[in-house]
JSON list of C-alpha atoms in Angstrom, two decimals:
[
{"chain": "A", "resi": 146, "resn": "MET", "atom": "CA", "xyz": [-11.83, 75.91, 72.55]},
{"chain": "A", "resi": 147, "resn": "ASN", "atom": "CA", "xyz": [-15.32, 75.69, 71.09]},
{"chain": "A", "resi": 148, "resn": "ILE", "atom": "CA", "xyz": [-17.09, 79.04, 71.50]},
{"chain": "A", "resi": 149, "resn": "GLU", "atom": "CA", "xyz": [-20.72, 79.86, 70.80]},
{"chain": "A", "resi": 150, "resn": "ILE", "atom": "CA", "xyz": [-22.04, 83.44, 70.74]},
{"chain": "A", "resi": 151, "resn": "ARG", "atom": "CA", "xyz": [-25.66, 83.89, 71.83]},
{"chain": "A", "resi": 152, "resn": "LYS", "atom": "CA", "xyz": [-27.76, 87.03, 71.97]},
{"chain": "A", "resi": 153, "resn": "LEU", "atom": "CA", "xyz": [-28.85, 88.06, 75.46]},
{"chain": "A", "resi": 154, "resn": "THR", "atom": "CA", "xyz": [-32.57, 87.34, 75.94]},
{"chain": "A", "resi": 155, "resn": "PRO", "atom": "CA", "xyz": [-34.89, 86.72, 78.89]},
{"chain": "A", "resi": 156, "resn": "ASN", "atom": "CA", "xyz": [-34.25, 83.00, 78.30]},
{"chain": "A", "resi": 157, "resn": "ASN", "atom": "CA", "xyz": [-30.59, 83.26, 79.31]},
{"chain": "A", "resi": 158, "resn": "VAL", "atom": "CA", "xyz": [-30.82, 86.07, 81.87]},
{"chain": "A", "resi": 159, "resn": "ASP", "atom": "CA", "xyz": [-29.78, 83.66, 84.64]},
{"chain": "A", "resi": 160, "resn": "ASP", "atom": "CA", "xyz": [-26.56, 82.90, 82.75]},
{"chain": "A", "resi": 161, "resn": "TYR", "atom": "CA", "xyz": [-25.94, 86.63, 82.42]},
{"chain": "A", "resi": 162, "resn": "ALA", "atom": "CA", "xyz": [-26.48, 87.25, 86.14]},
{"chain": "A", "resi": 163, "resn": "CYS", "atom": "CA", "xyz": [-24.32, 84.30, 87.21]},
{"chain": "A", "resi": 164, "resn": "PHE", "atom": "CA", "xyz": [-21.51, 85.48, 84.95]},
{"chain": "A", "resi": 165, "resn": "PHE", "atom": "CA", "xyz": [-21.45, 88.89, 86.64]},
{"chain": "A", "resi": 166, "resn": "ASP", "atom": "CA", "xyz": [-21.73, 87.24, 90.06]},
{"chain": "A", "resi": 167, "resn": "THR", "atom": "CA", "xyz": [-18.25, 85.82, 89.53]},
{"chain": "A", "resi": 168, "resn": "THR", "atom": "CA", "xyz": [-16.58, 88.09, 86.95]},
{"chain": "A", "resi": 169, "resn": "PRO", "atom": "CA", "xyz": [-15.17, 91.60, 87.56]},
{"chain": "A", "resi": 170, "resn": "HIS", "atom": "CA", "xyz": [-16.23, 94.14, 84.96]},
{"chain": "A", "resi": 171, "resn": "ASN", "atom": "CA", "xyz": [-13.09, 96.19, 84.55]},
{"chain": "A", "resi": 172, "resn": "ASN", "atom": "CA", "xyz": [-9.36, 95.88, 85.05]},
{"chain": "A", "resi": 173, "resn": "ALA", "atom": "CA", "xyz": [-9.07, 98.86, 87.41]},
{"chain": "A", "resi": 174, "resn": "ASN", "atom": "CA", "xyz": [-11.42, 97.47, 90.07]},
{"chain": "A", "resi": 175, "resn": "LYS", "atom": "CA", "xyz": [-11.23, 93.70, 90.37]},
{"chain": "A", "resi": 176, "resn": "GLY", "atom": "CA", "xyz": [-14.13, 93.61, 92.81]},
{"chain": "A", "resi": 177, "resn": "ASP", "atom": "CA", "xyz": [-16.55, 95.46, 90.56]},
{"chain": "A", "resi": 178, "resn": "LYS", "atom": "CA", "xyz": [-19.88, 93.79, 89.84]},
{"chain": "A", "resi": 179, "resn": "CYS", "atom": "CA", "xyz": [-21.80, 96.28, 87.75]},
{"chain": "A", "resi": 180, "resn": "TYR", "atom": "CA", "xyz": [-24.20, 93.98, 85.84]},
{"chain": "A", "resi": 181, "resn": "CYS", "atom": "CA", "xyz": [-24.05, 96.57, 83.03]},
{"chain": "A", "resi": 182, "resn": "VAL", "atom": "CA", "xyz": [-26.93, 98.63, 84.44]},
{"chain": "A", "resi": 183, "resn": "THR", "atom": "CA", "xyz": [-25.57, 101.95, 83.14]},
{"chain": "A", "resi": 184, "resn": "PHE", "atom": "CA", "xyz": [-25.33, 101.21, 79.41]},
{"chain": "A", "resi": 185, "resn": "CYS", "atom": "CA", "xyz": [-28.91, 100.49, 78.44]},
{"chain": "A", "resi": 186, "resn": "ASN", "atom": "CA", "xyz": [-32.03, 101.85, 76.79]},
{"chain": "A", "resi": 187, "resn": "ASP", "atom": "CA", "xyz": [-32.83, 105.55, 77.30]},
{"chain": "A", "resi": 188, "resn": "LYS", "atom": "CA", "xyz": [-36.33, 104.84, 78.61]},
{"chain": "A", "resi": 189, "resn": "VAL", "atom": "CA", "xyz": [-34.72, 103.73, 81.88]},
{"chain": "A", "resi": 190, "resn": "TYR", "atom": "CA", "xyz": [-33.60, 107.32, 82.48]},
{"chain": "A", "resi": 191, "resn": "HIS", "atom": "CA", "xyz": [-36.82, 109.12, 81.60]},
{"chain": "A", "resi": 192, "resn": "GLY", "atom": "CA", "xyz": [-38.35, 111.04, 84.47]},
{"chain": "A", "resi": 193, "resn": "GLY", "atom": "CA", "xyz": [-35.03, 111.24, 86.27]},
{"chain": "A", "resi": 194, "resn": "GLY", "atom": "CA", "xyz": [-34.79, 107.48, 86.79]},
{"chain": "A", "resi": 195, "resn": "GLU", "atom": "CA", "xyz": [-31.75, 106.10, 88.58]},
{"chain": "A", "resi": 196, "resn": "HIS", "atom": "CA", "xyz": [-29.04, 104.48, 86.49]},
{"chain": "A", "resi": 197, "resn": "TRP", "atom": "CA", "xyz": [-26.57, 103.47, 89.18]},
{"chain": "A", "resi": 198, "resn": "TYR", "atom": "CA", "xyz": [-27.07, 101.66, 92.46]},
{"chain": "A", "resi": 199, "resn": "PRO", "atom": "CA", "xyz": [-24.76, 101.55, 95.46]},
{"chain": "A", "resi": 200, "resn": "THR", "atom": "CA", "xyz": [-24.63, 97.79, 96.06]},
{"chain": "A", "resi": 201, "resn": "PRO", "atom": "CA", "xyz": [-24.00, 94.76, 93.85]},
{"chain": "A", "resi": 202, "resn": "ASP", "atom": "CA", "xyz": [-27.31, 93.21, 95.00]},
{"chain": "A", "resi": 203, "resn": "GLU", "atom": "CA", "xyz": [-29.24, 96.25, 93.81]},
{"chain": "A", "resi": 204, "resn": "ARG", "atom": "CA", "xyz": [-27.37, 96.29, 90.50]},
{"chain": "A", "resi": 205, "resn": "ARG", "atom": "CA", "xyz": [-28.06, 92.58, 90.03]},
{"chain": "A", "resi": 206, "resn": "THR", "atom": "CA", "xyz": [-31.79, 93.02, 90.68]},
{"chain": "A", "resi": 207, "resn": "HIS", "atom": "CA", "xyz": [-32.10, 95.96, 88.31]},
{"chain": "A", "resi": 208, "resn": "GLY", "atom": "CA", "xyz": [-29.86, 94.32, 85.71]},
{"chain": "A", "resi": 209, "resn": "ILE", "atom": "CA", "xyz": [-32.12, 91.27, 85.55]},
{"chain": "A", "resi": 210, "resn": "LYS", "atom": "CA", "xyz": [-35.20, 93.49, 85.33]},
{"chain": "A", "resi": 211, "resn": "ARG", "atom": "CA", "xyz": [-33.72, 95.47, 82.46]},
{"chain": "A", "resi": 212, "resn": "VAL", "atom": "CA", "xyz": [-32.73, 92.37, 80.55]},
{"chain": "A", "resi": 213, "resn": "MET", "atom": "CA", "xyz": [-36.27, 91.02, 80.93]},
{"chain": "A", "resi": 214, "resn": "GLU", "atom": "CA", "xyz": [-37.66, 94.30, 79.58]},
{"chain": "A", "resi": 215, "resn": "GLY", "atom": "CA", "xyz": [-35.18, 94.47, 76.68]},
{"chain": "A", "resi": 216, "resn": "ASP", "atom": "CA", "xyz": [-33.35, 97.55, 77.94]},
{"chain": "A", "resi": 217, "resn": "ILE", "atom": "CA", "xyz": [-29.93, 95.91, 78.32]},
{"chain": "A", "resi": 218, "resn": "GLN", "atom": "CA", "xyz": [-28.88, 94.24, 75.07]},
{"chain": "A", "resi": 219, "resn": "GLY", "atom": "CA", "xyz": [-25.78, 92.38, 74.05]},
{"chain": "A", "resi": 220, "resn": "TYR", "atom": "CA", "xyz": [-24.16, 89.01, 73.49]},
{"chain": "A", "resi": 221, "resn": "LEU", "atom": "CA", "xyz": [-22.79, 86.22, 75.65]},
{"chain": "A", "resi": 222, "resn": "ALA", "atom": "CA", "xyz": [-19.88, 83.96, 74.73]},
{"chain": "A", "resi": 223, "resn": "TYR", "atom": "CA", "xyz": [-20.27, 80.35, 75.86]},
{"chain": "A", "resi": 224, "resn": "SER", "atom": "CA", "xyz": [-17.85, 77.46, 76.16]},
{"chain": "A", "resi": 225, "resn": "GLU", "atom": "CA", "xyz": [-19.46, 74.13, 77.03]},
{"chain": "A", "resi": 226, "resn": "ASP", "atom": "CA", "xyz": [-22.59, 76.00, 78.20]},
{"chain": "A", "resi": 227, "resn": "ASN", "atom": "CA", "xyz": [-20.60, 78.18, 80.58]},
{"chain": "A", "resi": 228, "resn": "VAL", "atom": "CA", "xyz": [-20.54, 81.93, 79.97]},
{"chain": "A", "resi": 229, "resn": "ILE", "atom": "CA", "xyz": [-16.98, 83.16, 79.50]},
{"chain": "A", "resi": 230, "resn": "GLY", "atom": "CA", "xyz": [-17.58, 86.60, 77.97]},
{"chain": "A", "resi": 231, "resn": "TRP", "atom": "CA", "xyz": [-20.04, 89.44, 77.51]},
{"chain": "A", "resi": 232, "resn": "CYS", "atom": "CA", "xyz": [-20.39, 92.44, 75.22]},
{"chain": "A", "resi": 233, "resn": "ASN", "atom": "CA", "xyz": [-22.97, 95.21, 75.66]},
{"chain": "A", "resi": 234, "resn": "ALA", "atom": "CA", "xyz": [-24.20, 96.31, 72.22]},
{"chain": "A", "resi": 235, "resn": "ASN", "atom": "CA", "xyz": [-27.34, 98.28, 71.44]},
{"chain": "A", "resi": 236, "resn": "ALA", "atom": "CA", "xyz": [-28.76, 100.49, 68.72]},
{"chain": "A", "resi": 237, "resn": "LYS", "atom": "CA", "xyz": [-27.30, 103.95, 69.18]},
{"chain": "A", "resi": 238, "resn": "THR", "atom": "CA", "xyz": [-30.76, 105.50, 68.85]},
{"chain": "A", "resi": 239, "resn": "ASN", "atom": "CA", "xyz": [-31.81, 103.58, 71.97]},
{"chain": "A", "resi": 240, "resn": "CYS", "atom": "CA", "xyz": [-29.00, 105.07, 74.04]},
{"chain": "A", "resi": 241, "resn": "GLN", "atom": "CA", "xyz": [-28.92, 108.81, 73.41]},
{"chain": "A", "resi": 242, "resn": "PHE", "atom": "CA", "xyz": [-28.96, 109.66, 77.13]},
{"chain": "A", "resi": 243, "resn": "VAL", "atom": "CA", "xyz": [-25.95, 107.39, 77.63]},
{"chain": "A", "resi": 244, "resn": "ILE", "atom": "CA", "xyz": [-24.25, 109.01, 74.63]},
{"chain": "A", "resi": 245, "resn": "ALA", "atom": "CA", "xyz": [-24.92, 112.49, 76.02]},
{"chain": "A", "resi": 246, "resn": "ASN", "atom": "CA", "xyz": [-23.38, 111.49, 79.36]},
{"chain": "A", "resi": 247, "resn": "MET", "atom": "CA", "xyz": [-20.31, 110.19, 77.58]},
{"chain": "A", "resi": 248, "resn": "GLN", "atom": "CA", "xyz": [-19.99, 113.54, 75.80]},
{"chain": "A", "resi": 249, "resn": "THR", "atom": "CA", "xyz": [-20.50, 115.85, 78.74]},
{"chain": "A", "resi": 250, "resn": "ARG", "atom": "CA", "xyz": [-19.11, 113.89, 81.69]},
{"chain": "A", "resi": 251, "resn": "ALA", "atom": "CA", "xyz": [-16.36, 111.79, 80.12]},
{"chain": "A", "resi": 252, "resn": "GLY", "atom": "CA", "xyz": [-15.38, 114.00, 77.17]},
{"chain": "A", "resi": 253, "resn": "VAL", "atom": "CA", "xyz": [-15.81, 111.23, 74.59]},
{"chain": "A", "resi": 254, "resn": "PRO", "atom": "CA", "xyz": [-16.24, 112.88, 71.15]},
{"chain": "A", "resi": 255, "resn": "VAL", "atom": "CA", "xyz": [-19.47, 111.06, 70.30]},
{"chain": "A", "resi": 256, "resn": "GLU", "atom": "CA", "xyz": [-21.80, 112.59, 67.75]},
{"chain": "A", "resi": 257, "resn": "ASP", "atom": "CA", "xyz": [-25.54, 112.72, 68.27]},
{"chain": "A", "resi": 258, "resn": "CYS", "atom": "CA", "xyz": [-27.61, 110.23, 66.28]},
{"chain": "A", "resi": 259, "resn": "ARG", "atom": "CA", "xyz": [-28.34, 111.14, 62.68]},
{"chain": "A", "resi": 260, "resn": "ALA", "atom": "CA", "xyz": [-31.54, 110.22, 60.85]},
{"chain": "A", "resi": 261, "resn": "ASP", "atom": "CA", "xyz": [-29.61, 108.96, 57.81]},
{"chain": "A", "resi": 262, "resn": "GLU", "atom": "CA", "xyz": [-27.38, 106.53, 59.76]},
{"chain": "A", "resi": 263, "resn": "LYS", "atom": "CA", "xyz": [-28.26, 103.30, 61.54]},
{"chain": "A", "resi": 264, "resn": "ILE", "atom": "CA", "xyz": [-25.53, 102.57, 64.08]},
{"chain": "A", "resi": 265, "resn": "LYS", "atom": "CA", "xyz": [-24.94, 99.73, 66.52]},
{"chain": "A", "resi": 266, "resn": "SER", "atom": "CA", "xyz": [-23.01, 100.96, 69.57]},
{"chain": "A", "resi": 267, "resn": "VAL", "atom": "CA", "xyz": [-20.59, 98.68, 71.42]},
{"chain": "A", "resi": 268, "resn": "PHE", "atom": "CA", "xyz": [-20.21, 99.91, 74.99]},
{"chain": "A", "resi": 269, "resn": "CYS", "atom": "CA", "xyz": [-18.19, 97.40, 76.94]},
{"chain": "A", "resi": 270, "resn": "PHE", "atom": "CA", "xyz": [-16.75, 93.91, 77.35]},
{"chain": "A", "resi": 271, "resn": "ALA", "atom": "CA", "xyz": [-16.29, 91.57, 80.29]},
{"chain": "A", "resi": 272, "resn": "ILE", "atom": "CA", "xyz": [-14.19, 88.44, 79.82]},
{"chain": "A", "resi": 273, "resn": "ALA", "atom": "CA", "xyz": [-13.68, 85.73, 82.43]},
{"chain": "A", "resi": 274, "resn": "PRO", "atom": "CA", "xyz": [-10.14, 86.05, 83.84]},
{"chain": "A", "resi": 275, "resn": "LYS", "atom": "CA", "xyz": [-9.13, 82.49, 82.95]},
{"chain": "A", "resi": 276, "resn": "VAL", "atom": "CA", "xyz": [-9.76, 83.06, 79.23]},
{"chain": "A", "resi": 277, "resn": "GLN", "atom": "CA", "xyz": [-8.56, 86.65, 78.80]},
{"chain": "A", "resi": 278, "resn": "LYS", "atom": "CA", "xyz": [-6.19, 87.26, 75.87]},
{"chain": "A", "resi": 279, "resn": "MET", "atom": "CA", "xyz": [-7.56, 84.18, 74.10]},
{"chain": "A", "resi": 280, "resn": "GLY", "atom": "CA", "xyz": [-9.58, 86.00, 71.43]},
{"chain": "A", "resi": 281, "resn": "ILE", "atom": "CA", "xyz": [-12.99, 85.93, 73.13]},
{"chain": "A", "resi": 282, "resn": "ALA", "atom": "CA", "xyz": [-13.58, 89.68, 72.70]},
{"chain": "A", "resi": 283, "resn": "THR", "atom": "CA", "xyz": [-12.62, 89.36, 69.04]},
{"chain": "A", "resi": 284, "resn": "ARG", "atom": "CA", "xyz": [-15.14, 86.57, 68.52]},
{"chain": "A", "resi": 285, "resn": "LEU", "atom": "CA", "xyz": [-17.85, 88.64, 70.20]},
{"chain": "A", "resi": 286, "resn": "LEU", "atom": "CA", "xyz": [-17.05, 91.73, 68.14]},
{"chain": "A", "resi": 287, "resn": "GLU", "atom": "CA", "xyz": [-16.93, 89.83, 64.86]},
{"chain": "A", "resi": 288, "resn": "HIS", "atom": "CA", "xyz": [-20.31, 88.25, 65.62]},
{"chain": "A", "resi": 289, "resn": "ILE", "atom": "CA", "xyz": [-21.83, 91.63, 66.49]},
{"chain": "A", "resi": 290, "resn": "CYS", "atom": "CA", "xyz": [-20.61, 93.14, 63.22]},
{"chain": "A", "resi": 291, "resn": "LYS", "atom": "CA", "xyz": [-21.97, 90.24, 61.17]},
{"chain": "A", "resi": 292, "resn": "GLU", "atom": "CA", "xyz": [-25.36, 90.31, 62.89]},
{"chain": "A", "resi": 293, "resn": "ALA", "atom": "CA", "xyz": [-25.57, 94.11, 62.67]},
{"chain": "A", "resi": 294, "resn": "ALA", "atom": "CA", "xyz": [-25.02, 93.85, 58.92]},
{"chain": "A", "resi": 295, "resn": "THR", "atom": "CA", "xyz": [-27.88, 91.35, 58.59]},
{"chain": "A", "resi": 296, "resn": "GLU", "atom": "CA", "xyz": [-30.09, 93.73, 60.59]},
{"chain": "A", "resi": 297, "resn": "GLY", "atom": "CA", "xyz": [-29.39, 96.60, 58.19]},
{"chain": "A", "resi": 298, "resn": "PHE", "atom": "CA", "xyz": [-27.05, 98.71, 60.32]},
{"chain": "A", "resi": 299, "resn": "ASP", "atom": "CA", "xyz": [-24.70, 101.04, 58.45]},
{"chain": "A", "resi": 300, "resn": "PHE", "atom": "CA", "xyz": [-21.94, 101.10, 61.08]},
{"chain": "A", "resi": 301, "resn": "VAL", "atom": "CA", "xyz": [-20.78, 99.50, 64.29]},
{"chain": "A", "resi": 302, "resn": "GLU", "atom": "CA", "xyz": [-19.36, 102.17, 66.59]},
{"chain": "A", "resi": 303, "resn": "ALA", "atom": "CA", "xyz": [-17.33, 101.81, 69.80]},
{"chain": "A", "resi": 304, "resn": "TYR", "atom": "CA", "xyz": [-15.69, 104.06, 72.38]},
{"chain": "A", "resi": 305, "resn": "THR", "atom": "CA", "xyz": [-12.21, 103.44, 73.74]},
{"chain": "A", "resi": 306, "resn": "HIS", "atom": "CA", "xyz": [-8.99, 105.13, 74.83]},
{"chain": "A", "resi": 307, "resn": "ARG", "atom": "CA", "xyz": [-5.48, 105.11, 73.44]},
{"chain": "A", "resi": 308, "resn": "ASP", "atom": "CA", "xyz": [-4.32, 104.24, 76.96]},
{"chain": "A", "resi": 309, "resn": "PHE", "atom": "CA", "xyz": [-6.18, 100.98, 77.49]},
{"chain": "A", "resi": 310, "resn": "ILE", "atom": "CA", "xyz": [-5.23, 100.78, 81.18]},
{"chain": "A", "resi": 311, "resn": "GLN", "atom": "CA", "xyz": [-7.37, 103.84, 81.87]},
{"chain": "A", "resi": 312, "resn": "ASP", "atom": "CA", "xyz": [-10.51, 102.33, 80.35]},
{"chain": "A", "resi": 313, "resn": "GLY", "atom": "CA", "xyz": [-10.11, 98.58, 80.51]},
{"chain": "A", "resi": 314, "resn": "PHE", "atom": "CA", "xyz": [-13.66, 97.45, 79.92]},
{"chain": "A", "resi": 315, "resn": "ARG", "atom": "CA", "xyz": [-14.14, 99.16, 76.55]},
{"chain": "A", "resi": 316, "resn": "GLY", "atom": "CA", "xyz": [-11.70, 97.06, 74.54]},
{"chain": "A", "resi": 317, "resn": "THR", "atom": "CA", "xyz": [-8.33, 98.00, 73.09]},
{"chain": "A", "resi": 318, "resn": "LEU", "atom": "CA", "xyz": [-7.72, 100.04, 69.99]},
{"chain": "A", "resi": 319, "resn": "THR", "atom": "CA", "xyz": [-5.81, 97.04, 68.64]},
{"chain": "A", "resi": 320, "resn": "LEU", "atom": "CA", "xyz": [-8.89, 94.85, 69.07]},
{"chain": "A", "resi": 321, "resn": "TYR", "atom": "CA", "xyz": [-10.96, 97.22, 66.98]},
{"chain": "A", "resi": 322, "resn": "LYS", "atom": "CA", "xyz": [-8.34, 97.75, 64.31]},
{"chain": "A", "resi": 323, "resn": "ASN", "atom": "CA", "xyz": [-7.89, 93.99, 63.93]},
{"chain": "A", "resi": 324, "resn": "CYS", "atom": "CA", "xyz": [-11.63, 93.70, 63.35]},
{"chain": "A", "resi": 325, "resn": "GLY", "atom": "CA", "xyz": [-11.64, 96.36, 60.63]},
{"chain": "A", "resi": 326, "resn": "PHE", "atom": "CA", "xyz": [-12.49, 99.46, 62.64]},
{"chain": "A", "resi": 327, "resn": "SER", "atom": "CA", "xyz": [-10.84, 102.83, 62.09]},
{"chain": "A", "resi": 328, "resn": "ILE", "atom": "CA", "xyz": [-10.64, 105.96, 64.23]},
{"chain": "A", "resi": 329, "resn": "TYR", "atom": "CA", "xyz": [-13.61, 108.20, 63.53]},
{"chain": "A", "resi": 330, "resn": "ALA", "atom": "CA", "xyz": [-13.02, 110.91, 66.17]},
{"chain": "A", "resi": 331, "resn": "GLU", "atom": "CA", "xyz": [-10.51, 111.64, 68.91]},
{"chain": "A", "resi": 332, "resn": "LYS", "atom": "CA", "xyz": [-10.28, 114.06, 71.84]},
{"chain": "A", "resi": 333, "resn": "ASP", "atom": "CA", "xyz": [-7.62, 113.96, 74.56]},
{"chain": "A", "resi": 334, "resn": "GLY", "atom": "CA", "xyz": [-6.86, 110.33, 73.79]},
{"chain": "A", "resi": 335, "resn": "LYS", "atom": "CA", "xyz": [-10.52, 109.30, 73.90]},
{"chain": "A", "resi": 336, "resn": "LEU", "atom": "CA", "xyz": [-11.62, 107.63, 70.70]},
{"chain": "A", "resi": 337, "resn": "VAL", "atom": "CA", "xyz": [-14.69, 106.85, 68.68]},
{"chain": "A", "resi": 338, "resn": "VAL", "atom": "CA", "xyz": [-14.00, 103.99, 66.29]},
{"chain": "A", "resi": 339, "resn": "ARG", "atom": "CA", "xyz": [-16.26, 102.76, 63.50]},
{"chain": "A", "resi": 340, "resn": "LYS", "atom": "CA", "xyz": [-16.61, 99.90, 61.08]},
{"chain": "A", "resi": 341, "resn": "GLU", "atom": "CA", "xyz": [-18.64, 100.46, 57.93]},
{"chain": "A", "resi": 342, "resn": "LEU", "atom": "CA", "xyz": [-20.95, 97.56, 57.16]},
{"chain": "A", "resi": 343, "resn": "LYS", "atom": "CA", "xyz": [-22.26, 98.33, 53.70]},
{"chain": "A", "resi": 344, "resn": "ASN", "atom": "CA", "xyz": [-19.71, 96.02, 52.09]},
{"chain": "A", "resi": 345, "resn": "MET", "atom": "CA", "xyz": [-20.74, 93.23, 54.44]},
{"chain": "A", "resi": 346, "resn": "HIS", "atom": "CA", "xyz": [-24.41, 93.32, 53.41]},
{"chain": "A", "resi": 347, "resn": "ARG", "atom": "CA", "xyz": [-23.57, 91.45, 50.20]},
{"chain": "A", "resi": 348, "resn": "PHE", "atom": "CA", "xyz": [-22.07, 88.50, 52.06]},
{"chain": "A", "resi": 349, "resn": "VAL", "atom": "CA", "xyz": [-24.35, 87.90, 55.02]},
{"chain": "A", "resi": 350, "resn": "HIS", "atom": "CA", "xyz": [-27.81, 87.43, 53.48]}
]
């Protein structure tokens, strides 16, 4: 299968929306259509702004708006111009409200952003059912790491669970380990994993 990874931009927002129209976003709820409206830039939440909406139509509308404004960032996997996968990835400094929620509400042992570290955060994956377990998430993650290195990031960081069934959209620990990540922090089975990029800088320029 020929796969192309493209960064999400306003130019392919229709592809993004159509993918979520037909693809569930986690393994626990096959009918979920979240359009990734929760994991996005902190400015969305300023002033008590809403970050979740009760209906798929509302989430779709706000998802498109946030892509157009650059608040939702990530990468789409294409096969023959059809989107078959998605990964939400954003600079950690853009998502400190999201990080704080993960700490306080979900118990994920995420550290606050540090001035001396530039980190790309990987929040979630969605893969079309017909191509799951075919390496699409791996291709997305490898691309994100390579591009983050060219952009001067020090680490790529992700958040998962030892029991993948409980948190299906975040990617398995095996996925991250196979892509060179290691466990950075753990609490009650919830994990922060990181890949250091400084050794990649020499090979991607």
